[in-house]
Coordinates of C-alpha atoms and ligand atoms in Angstrom, one line a residue:
M1305 CA -72.9 81.1 138.0
K1306 CA -70.8 77.9 136.7
P1307 CA -68.3 76.6 139.0
H1308 CA -64.6 77.4 139.0
H1309 CA -62.4 74.4 138.1
I1310 CA -59.1 74.7 139.7
W1311 CA -56.4 72.6 138.1
S1312 CA -53.1 72.6 140.6
H1313 CA -49.8 70.6 140.7
C1314 CA -48.4 71.3 137.9
D1315 CA -46.1 73.7 135.9
I1316 CA -47.6 75.8 133.6
A1317 CA -46.1 76.6 130.4
T1318 CA -48.6 80.2 129.5
C1319 CA -46.8 80.6 126.4
L1320 CA -46.5 84.4 126.7
P1321 CA -43.0 85.6 127.6
D1322 CA -42.2 87.0 130.0
A1323 CA -38.6 88.2 131.7
S1324 CA -37.1 84.8 132.1
S1325 CA -38.1 83.0 129.2
G1326 CA -40.6 82.0 126.0
Y1327 CA -42.4 79.9 127.7
G1328 CA -44.0 82.2 130.4
L1329 CA -43.3 79.5 132.9
I1330 CA -45.4 79.2 136.1
R1331 CA -43.9 76.7 139.1
D1332 CA -46.2 75.0 140.8
G1333 CA -49.2 76.9 139.2
A1334 CA -52.9 77.1 139.1
L1335 CA -55.5 77.3 136.5
V1336 CA -58.4 78.3 137.0
I1337 CA -61.4 77.5 134.4
Q1338 CA -65.0 79.2 134.5
G1339 CA -67.2 77.8 131.4
D1340 CA -65.1 77.4 128.5
K1341 CA -62.4 80.1 129.6
V1342 CA -59.1 80.6 131.6
A1343 CA -60.4 82.8 135.1
W1344 CA -57.0 83.1 136.1
V1345 CA -53.6 81.7 136.1
G1346 CA -50.6 82.1 138.4
P1347 CA -48.4 80.4 141.3
R1348 CA -51.1 78.1 143.3
S1349 CA -49.9 80.1 146.4
Q1350 CA -51.2 82.9 145.2
L1351 CA -55.0 81.6 144.0
P1352 CA -57.4 84.4 145.0
E1353 CA -59.7 83.2 147.9
I1354 CA -62.7 83.7 146.1
Y1355 CA -61.7 80.6 143.9
Q1356 CA -60.8 78.3 147.5
G1357 CA -64.8 78.1 148.6
P1358 CA -66.8 75.3 148.4
A1359 CA -68.2 75.6 145.6
S1360 CA -65.1 75.3 143.2
V1361 CA -63.9 71.9 141.5
H1362 CA -60.4 70.8 142.2
H1363 CA -58.6 68.7 140.2
D1364 CA -55.1 67.4 140.7
A1365 CA -52.7 67.8 137.7
Q1366 CA -50.4 65.2 139.3
G1367 CA -46.5 66.5 138.9
T1368 CA -47.6 67.3 135.1
L1369 CA -46.5 70.2 132.9
M1370 CA -49.2 72.3 131.2
T1371 CA -49.8 74.0 127.7
P1372 CA -52.1 75.6 125.7
G1373 CA -53.6 73.5 123.2
L1374 CA -51.8 72.6 120.2
I1375 CA -52.4 74.8 117.1
D1376 CA -51.7 73.1 113.8
C1377 CA -52.0 76.0 112.0
H1378 CA -51.0 74.8 108.0
T1379 CA -52.4 71.4 106.9
H1380 CA -54.0 70.0 103.8
L1381 CA -55.4 66.7 105.4
V1382 CA -58.2 66.5 103.5
Y1383 CA -57.7 64.5 100.2
G1384 CA -57.6 60.8 98.6
G1385 CA -55.3 58.3 98.2
Q1386 CA -51.4 58.2 98.5
R1387 CA -48.2 59.1 96.6
A1388 CA -45.9 56.5 97.9
N1389 CA -45.0 55.5 94.2
E1390 CA -43.4 59.4 94.0
F1391 CA -41.7 58.8 97.0
E1392 CA -40.1 55.7 95.2
L1393 CA -39.9 58.0 91.7
R1394 CA -37.4 60.6 94.0
L1395 CA -35.7 57.7 95.2
K1396 CA -34.6 56.5 92.3
G1397 CA -33.6 60.3 91.2
A1398 CA -36.2 61.9 90.1
S1399 CA -36.8 65.6 91.8
Y1400 CA -40.0 67.2 92.9
E1401 CA -40.7 69.2 90.0
E1402 CA -40.2 66.4 87.8
V1403 CA -42.6 64.2 89.0
A1404 CA -45.1 67.4 89.0
R1405 CA -44.3 68.1 85.8
A1406 CA -44.7 65.1 84.7
G1407 CA -48.3 64.6 85.9
G1408 CA -47.9 63.6 89.2
G1409 CA -47.6 65.7 91.8
I1410 CA -50.7 67.4 93.6
V1411 CA -52.4 66.7 90.1
A1412 CA -52.5 62.9 91.3
T1413 CA -54.0 63.7 94.1
V1414 CA -56.8 65.8 92.6
R1415 CA -57.4 62.5 90.9
A1416 CA -57.9 60.6 94.0
T1417 CA -59.9 63.0 95.5
R1418 CA -62.1 64.2 92.9
E1419 CA -62.9 60.1 93.0
A1420 CA -63.8 59.8 96.7
D1421 CA -67.0 60.5 98.1
E1422 CA -67.6 62.4 101.1
A1423 CA -67.8 59.7 103.5
S1424 CA -64.9 57.8 102.0
L1425 CA -62.6 61.9 101.9
A1426 CA -64.1 61.8 105.6
A1427 CA -62.9 58.5 107.0
Q1428 CA -59.3 58.7 105.2
S1429 CA -58.6 62.4 106.8
A1430 CA -60.1 61.6 110.0
R1431 CA -57.3 59.1 110.6
R1432 CA -54.8 62.0 110.2
L1433 CA -56.8 64.2 112.4
S1434 CA -57.2 61.9 114.9
A1435 CA -53.1 61.0 114.9
L1436 CA -52.6 65.0 115.5
L1437 CA -55.5 65.0 118.5
K1438 CA -53.3 62.4 120.2
E1439 CA -50.8 64.3 120.8
G1440 CA -52.5 67.4 122.3
V1441 CA -53.9 69.6 118.9
T1442 CA -56.7 71.3 119.8
T1443 CA -57.2 73.7 116.7
V1444 CA -56.3 72.8 113.1
E1445 CA -56.2 74.3 110.0
I1446 CA -57.6 72.5 106.6
K1447 CA -56.9 73.8 103.2
S1448 CA -58.9 72.7 100.4
G1449 CA -56.7 72.3 96.9
Y1450 CA -57.4 68.9 95.8
G1451 CA -60.7 69.4 94.4
L1452 CA -59.8 72.1 92.3
A1453 CA -63.0 72.5 90.7
F1454 CA -65.9 74.1 92.5
E1455 CA -68.0 70.7 93.4
H1456 CA -64.9 69.5 94.8
E1457 CA -63.4 72.2 96.5
A1458 CA -66.8 72.4 98.5
K1459 CA -66.8 68.7 98.7
C1460 CA -63.6 68.9 100.8
L1461 CA -64.1 72.0 102.5
R1462 CA -67.8 70.3 104.0
V1463 CA -65.6 67.0 104.6
A1464 CA -63.3 69.6 107.0
R1465 CA -65.9 71.6 108.8
A1466 CA -67.7 68.0 109.4
L1467 CA -64.4 67.0 111.1
G1468 CA -64.8 70.0 113.0
E1469 CA -68.5 69.0 114.6
Q1470 CA -67.7 65.3 115.0
Y1471 CA -64.2 65.5 116.9
P1472 CA -63.9 67.8 119.7
V1473 CA -61.2 70.5 117.8
T1474 CA -61.6 73.6 116.4
V1475 CA -61.2 73.8 112.4
R1476 CA -60.0 76.4 110.6
T1477 CA -61.0 76.4 106.5
T1478 CA -58.8 77.7 103.6
F1479 CA -60.0 77.9 100.2
L1480 CA -56.8 76.8 98.5
G1481 CA -58.1 76.5 94.9
A1482 CA -55.4 78.3 93.4
H1483 CA -53.2 75.0 94.3
A1484 CA -52.5 73.8 90.7
V1485 CA -53.5 73.9 87.4
P1486 CA -56.2 70.8 87.0
P1487 CA -55.8 68.6 83.9
E1488 CA -59.1 70.6 82.0
F1489 CA -57.3 73.7 82.2
A1490 CA -53.9 72.3 81.1
G1491 CA -51.5 75.5 79.7
R1492 CA -54.5 78.2 80.4
S1493 CA -53.6 78.8 84.1
D1494 CA -55.2 82.3 83.7
D1495 CA -58.4 80.9 82.6
Y1496 CA -58.0 78.7 85.8
I1497 CA -57.4 81.4 88.2
D1498 CA -60.6 83.1 86.6
A1499 CA -62.1 80.2 87.6
V1500 CA -60.7 79.8 91.1
V1501 CA -62.0 84.0 91.2
A1502 CA -65.8 82.8 90.4
M1503 CA -65.6 79.5 92.6
M1504 CA -65.1 82.2 95.8
P1505 CA -68.5 84.1 96.5
A1506 CA -70.4 80.8 96.4
L1507 CA -68.0 79.3 98.5
V1508 CA -68.1 82.2 101.5
Q1509 CA -71.6 82.1 100.8
Q1510 CA -71.8 78.4 101.8
G1511 CA -70.3 79.5 104.8
L1512 CA -66.9 77.2 103.9
V1513 CA -63.9 79.5 103.7
D1514 CA -62.3 81.0 106.7
A1515 CA -59.5 82.4 104.8
V1516 CA -57.6 82.0 101.2
D1517 CA -54.4 80.9 100.3
A1518 CA -52.2 80.1 97.1
F1519 CA -49.2 78.8 95.7
C1520 CA -47.3 81.3 94.5
D1521 CA -44.2 79.5 92.6
G1522 CA -42.4 78.3 89.6
I1523 CA -44.9 74.7 89.7
G1524 CA -47.8 77.0 91.0
F1525 CA -49.2 80.7 90.4
S1526 CA -47.5 83.9 89.2
P1527 CA -47.2 86.5 91.7
A1528 CA -49.6 88.2 89.1
Q1529 CA -52.3 85.3 89.2
T1530 CA -52.0 84.8 93.1
E1531 CA -52.7 89.1 93.5
R1532 CA -55.6 88.4 91.6
V1533 CA -57.1 85.7 94.1
F1534 CA -56.0 88.1 96.6
A1535 CA -58.2 91.0 95.4
Q1536 CA -61.3 88.7 95.3
A1537 CA -60.7 87.5 99.1
K1538 CA -60.4 91.4 99.7
R1539 CA -63.7 92.4 98.2
L1540 CA -65.6 88.9 100.0
G1541 CA -63.6 90.5 103.1
L1542 CA -61.4 87.1 104.2
P1543 CA -58.1 87.2 105.2
V1544 CA -55.4 85.8 103.0
K1545 CA -52.0 83.5 103.3
L1546 CA -49.5 82.3 100.9
H1547 CA -47.1 79.3 99.9
A1548 CA -44.1 81.5 99.2
E1549 CA -40.6 81.3 98.6
Q1550 CA -40.7 77.4 98.7
L1551 CA -38.6 76.4 95.5
S1552 CA -37.8 80.2 94.5
D1553 CA -38.0 83.5 95.6
S1554 CA -41.5 84.8 93.1
D1555 CA -41.3 87.7 95.9
G1556 CA -44.6 86.1 97.2
A1557 CA -44.0 87.5 100.3
A1558 CA -43.8 91.1 99.8
L1559 CA -47.4 90.9 97.6
A1560 CA -49.1 89.0 100.7
A1561 CA -47.8 91.7 102.9
R1562 CA -49.3 94.3 101.0
Y1563 CA -53.0 92.4 101.6
Q1564 CA -52.0 92.3 105.3
A1565 CA -51.6 88.8 104.6
L1566 CA -51.9 86.5 108.7
S1567 CA -48.8 84.1 107.2
C1568 CA -46.5 83.5 104.6
D1569 CA -45.4 79.5 104.6
H1570 CA -42.6 77.9 103.9
L1571 CA -40.4 80.7 102.8
E1572 CA -36.9 78.5 102.3
W1573 CA -36.1 81.4 99.8
L1574 CA -37.5 84.5 101.8
S1575 CA -35.3 87.8 100.8
E1576 CA -34.5 90.7 103.3
R1577 CA -36.8 92.2 101.6
G1578 CA -39.6 90.2 102.1
S1579 CA -38.8 89.7 105.4
Q1580 CA -39.1 93.3 106.3
A1581 CA -42.3 93.5 104.5
M1582 CA -44.0 90.7 106.2
A1583 CA -42.2 92.4 109.6
A1584 CA -44.4 95.4 108.5
A1585 CA -47.3 93.9 107.9
G1586 CA -47.6 91.8 111.2
T1587 CA -47.6 88.7 108.9
V1588 CA -46.6 85.2 110.4
A1589 CA -43.9 83.3 108.8
V1590 CA -45.1 79.7 109.0
L1591 CA -42.0 77.1 109.0
L1592 CA -42.7 73.4 107.8
P1593 CA -39.9 71.2 108.3
G1594 CA -41.3 68.1 107.5
A1595 CA -41.6 69.6 103.5
F1596 CA -38.0 70.6 104.1
Y1597 CA -36.8 67.0 105.6
F1598 CA -39.1 65.1 103.0
L1599 CA -38.3 66.8 99.5
R1600 CA -34.6 66.8 100.8
E1601 CA -34.4 70.4 100.5
T1602 CA -31.0 72.4 101.5
R1603 CA -31.7 75.5 101.3
L1604 CA -32.9 76.5 105.2
P1605 CA -35.5 79.4 105.7
P1606 CA -33.5 82.1 106.8
V1607 CA -34.5 82.2 110.7
A1608 CA -31.8 84.8 111.3
L1609 CA -33.4 87.1 109.3
L1610 CA -36.8 86.5 110.7
R1611 CA -35.4 87.1 114.2
A1612 CA -33.9 90.1 112.9
H1613 CA -36.9 92.1 111.8
Q1614 CA -39.0 90.4 114.8
V1615 CA -41.6 88.3 112.7
P1616 CA -43.2 85.9 114.3
M1617 CA -42.5 82.4 113.7
A1618 CA -44.9 79.5 113.6
I1619 CA -44.4 75.8 113.4
S1620 CA -46.7 73.3 111.3
T1621 CA -47.0 70.1 110.0
D1622 CA -47.6 70.8 106.0
C1623 CA -49.2 67.4 106.7
N1624 CA -50.3 66.4 102.5
P1625 CA -49.3 63.2 100.2
G1626 CA -46.5 65.0 98.4
S1627 CA -44.4 67.1 100.6
S1628 CA -45.0 66.5 104.1
P1629 CA -47.1 62.8 104.8
C1630 CA -46.8 64.1 108.5
T1631 CA -49.4 63.9 111.1
S1632 CA -46.8 64.4 114.2
L1633 CA -46.6 67.6 115.4
L1634 CA -44.5 67.2 118.4
L1635 CA -41.7 65.5 115.6
M1636 CA -42.1 69.2 114.1
L1637 CA -41.6 70.6 117.2
N1638 CA -38.2 68.1 117.5
M1639 CA -37.1 69.0 113.7
A1640 CA -37.8 73.1 113.9
C1641 CA -35.2 72.5 116.6
T1642 CA -32.6 70.1 114.8
L1643 CA -33.0 71.1 111.1
F1644 CA -33.8 75.1 111.5
R1645 CA -31.8 75.5 114.6
L1646 CA -34.8 76.8 116.6
T1647 CA -35.0 77.3 120.4
P1648 CA -37.8 74.9 122.2
E1649 CA -39.1 78.4 123.4
E1650 CA -39.5 79.7 119.6
A1651 CA -40.5 76.1 118.3
L1652 CA -43.3 76.0 121.4
Q1653 CA -44.5 79.2 120.9
G1654 CA -44.4 78.5 117.2
V1655 CA -47.5 75.9 117.9
T1656 CA -49.1 77.9 120.3
R1657 CA -49.2 81.7 120.5
N1658 CA -47.7 82.3 117.0
A1659 CA -49.8 79.8 115.5
A1660 CA -53.0 81.4 116.8
R1661 CA -51.8 84.4 115.1
A1662 CA -51.4 82.6 111.3
L1663 CA -55.2 81.9 112.0
G1664 CA -56.1 85.2 112.8
L1665 CA -57.2 83.9 116.4
A1666 CA -56.8 86.2 119.1
D1667 CA -58.8 84.2 122.0
R1668 CA -55.9 80.9 122.1
G1669 CA -52.7 79.9 122.1
T1670 CA -51.4 81.1 125.6
L1671 CA -52.9 80.4 128.6
V1672 CA -54.1 83.4 130.4
A1673 CA -57.3 85.0 131.9
G1674 CA -59.8 85.2 129.3
Q1675 CA -58.5 82.9 126.9
R1676 CA -60.0 79.6 125.9
A1677 CA -59.5 77.1 127.7
D1678 CA -57.9 74.6 125.5
V1679 CA -55.5 73.1 127.5
V1680 CA -53.0 69.8 127.5
L1681 CA -51.4 68.1 130.0
W1682 CA -48.0 66.3 129.3
D1683 CA -46.4 64.0 131.4
V1684 CA -42.8 65.8 131.0
Q1685 CA -40.8 67.1 133.4
S1686 CA -40.0 70.5 131.2
P1687 CA -41.1 72.3 127.9
A1688 CA -38.2 71.6 126.3
E1689 CA -38.9 67.6 126.7
L1690 CA -41.8 68.4 123.9
C1691 CA -39.3 68.9 121.4
Y1692 CA -36.4 66.7 122.6
A1693 CA -38.2 63.8 122.1
I1694 CA -38.0 61.8 118.9
G1695 CA -41.3 60.0 118.5
A1696 CA -42.6 60.3 122.1
N1697 CA -45.7 61.2 122.8
P1698 CA -46.2 62.4 126.8
R1699 CA -49.4 63.6 126.4
R1700 CA -51.9 62.9 129.6
Q1701 CA -54.9 64.7 128.9
T1702 CA -56.7 67.4 126.7
L1703 CA -59.1 69.9 127.7
V1704 CA -60.9 71.7 125.0
G1705 CA -63.0 74.8 126.3
G1706 CA -62.6 73.5 129.7
V1707 CA -64.1 70.0 129.2
A1708 CA -61.8 66.6 129.3
V1709 CA -61.9 65.3 126.3
Q1710 CA -60.9 61.4 125.0
V1711 CA -59.1 61.6 121.7
Ligands
LIG216 O1 -47.4 72.2 101.1 N1 -46.5 73.6 98.1 C1 -48.0 73.0 97.6 N2 -48.6 72.6 98.3 C2 -48.4 71.2 99.3 C3 -47.6 70.2 98.6 C4 -48.6 69.2 97.8 C5 -48.5 67.8 97.2 O2 -47.0 67.9 97.0 O3 -49.3 67.5 97.4 C6 -46.9 71.7 100.0 O4 -45.7 71.8 100.3
LIG217 FE1 -48.7 73.3 102.1

């Protein structure tokens, strides 16, 4: 039998809401790990005797706060190059849409990504991944969408998978072929959607895809085009997600909900109807304060509506070179509170329990018996402190599958 590892001398934010808070806070708690799973969690004073024998290994958490490993459930972190020039253009008055329509935007990153070989893409992306891990991320979703041709989409997804092998993190991959129309299909977006649909079976067969996403927007794809991608995902047995209602209301959320989407993301322009549809389908709302901030949007996502319909909210970096060149999930916690007025309890749930749900992962996101032992120890006195500080990184220690890792 594998030994029990007992961590004590810490407060534990299980992130399973209870009567007193959304943190599920246990003061002076103990967490028992066996193998890669949590075996028991509760107040130290109630630690069952079976765990107290000489066969147990004791660890002193030294007064830290323990949380589940953080989950960044929406990133585009595998890409080539950067787009600081567009940042400058926008500061001179151009809008994000104007830059995109003038051949910059996503398509500029597509050029740089196609030019990069696998080793160079991996090296560039690893730096971003590493920054996330240093802040306690133990699960990350990575989308394709800067290749936009079979060979380059496959390359990016392979790089994402390889990062998950090389670093102590679970990587979930999402195919976002319908991110933008590549130059060779300019003016023929329906033909490009045919190509996207045709790419999917082989990518799935190569084990490169966990979920399928699309960018449904005026500068992206129409609901009808999005639906063709979703229909193919359904045929292949893959769950869907959607970049929806970011720059306008295309009614994408309701469409995604019809396909039982795991999540709809961005959502600044989400309508009441969309919100109701998401609630009925159990779809998570992934809010992306980095993109809102960086594009200087003024329209806030309808948080009150999401609360009223009890749509679970997740928070993510949206790490990408155009709208959110961000590798700090802790900063997103702060921005979710300051910009979107989420409570720290909602924000922390948004990078743990609800982020797991946005990825369809039932085995993580809370610290309760049976869950994966992905755990972070923080040098803070209260969970709210993780949301409150700007630019601090109080991470002391990360355990992945019960094992202490260096990041
Ligand atoms: O999530 N909205 C579409 N995609 C990205 C931005 C991509 C880019 O500008 O490179 C996003 O915001
Ligand atoms: Fe995105």
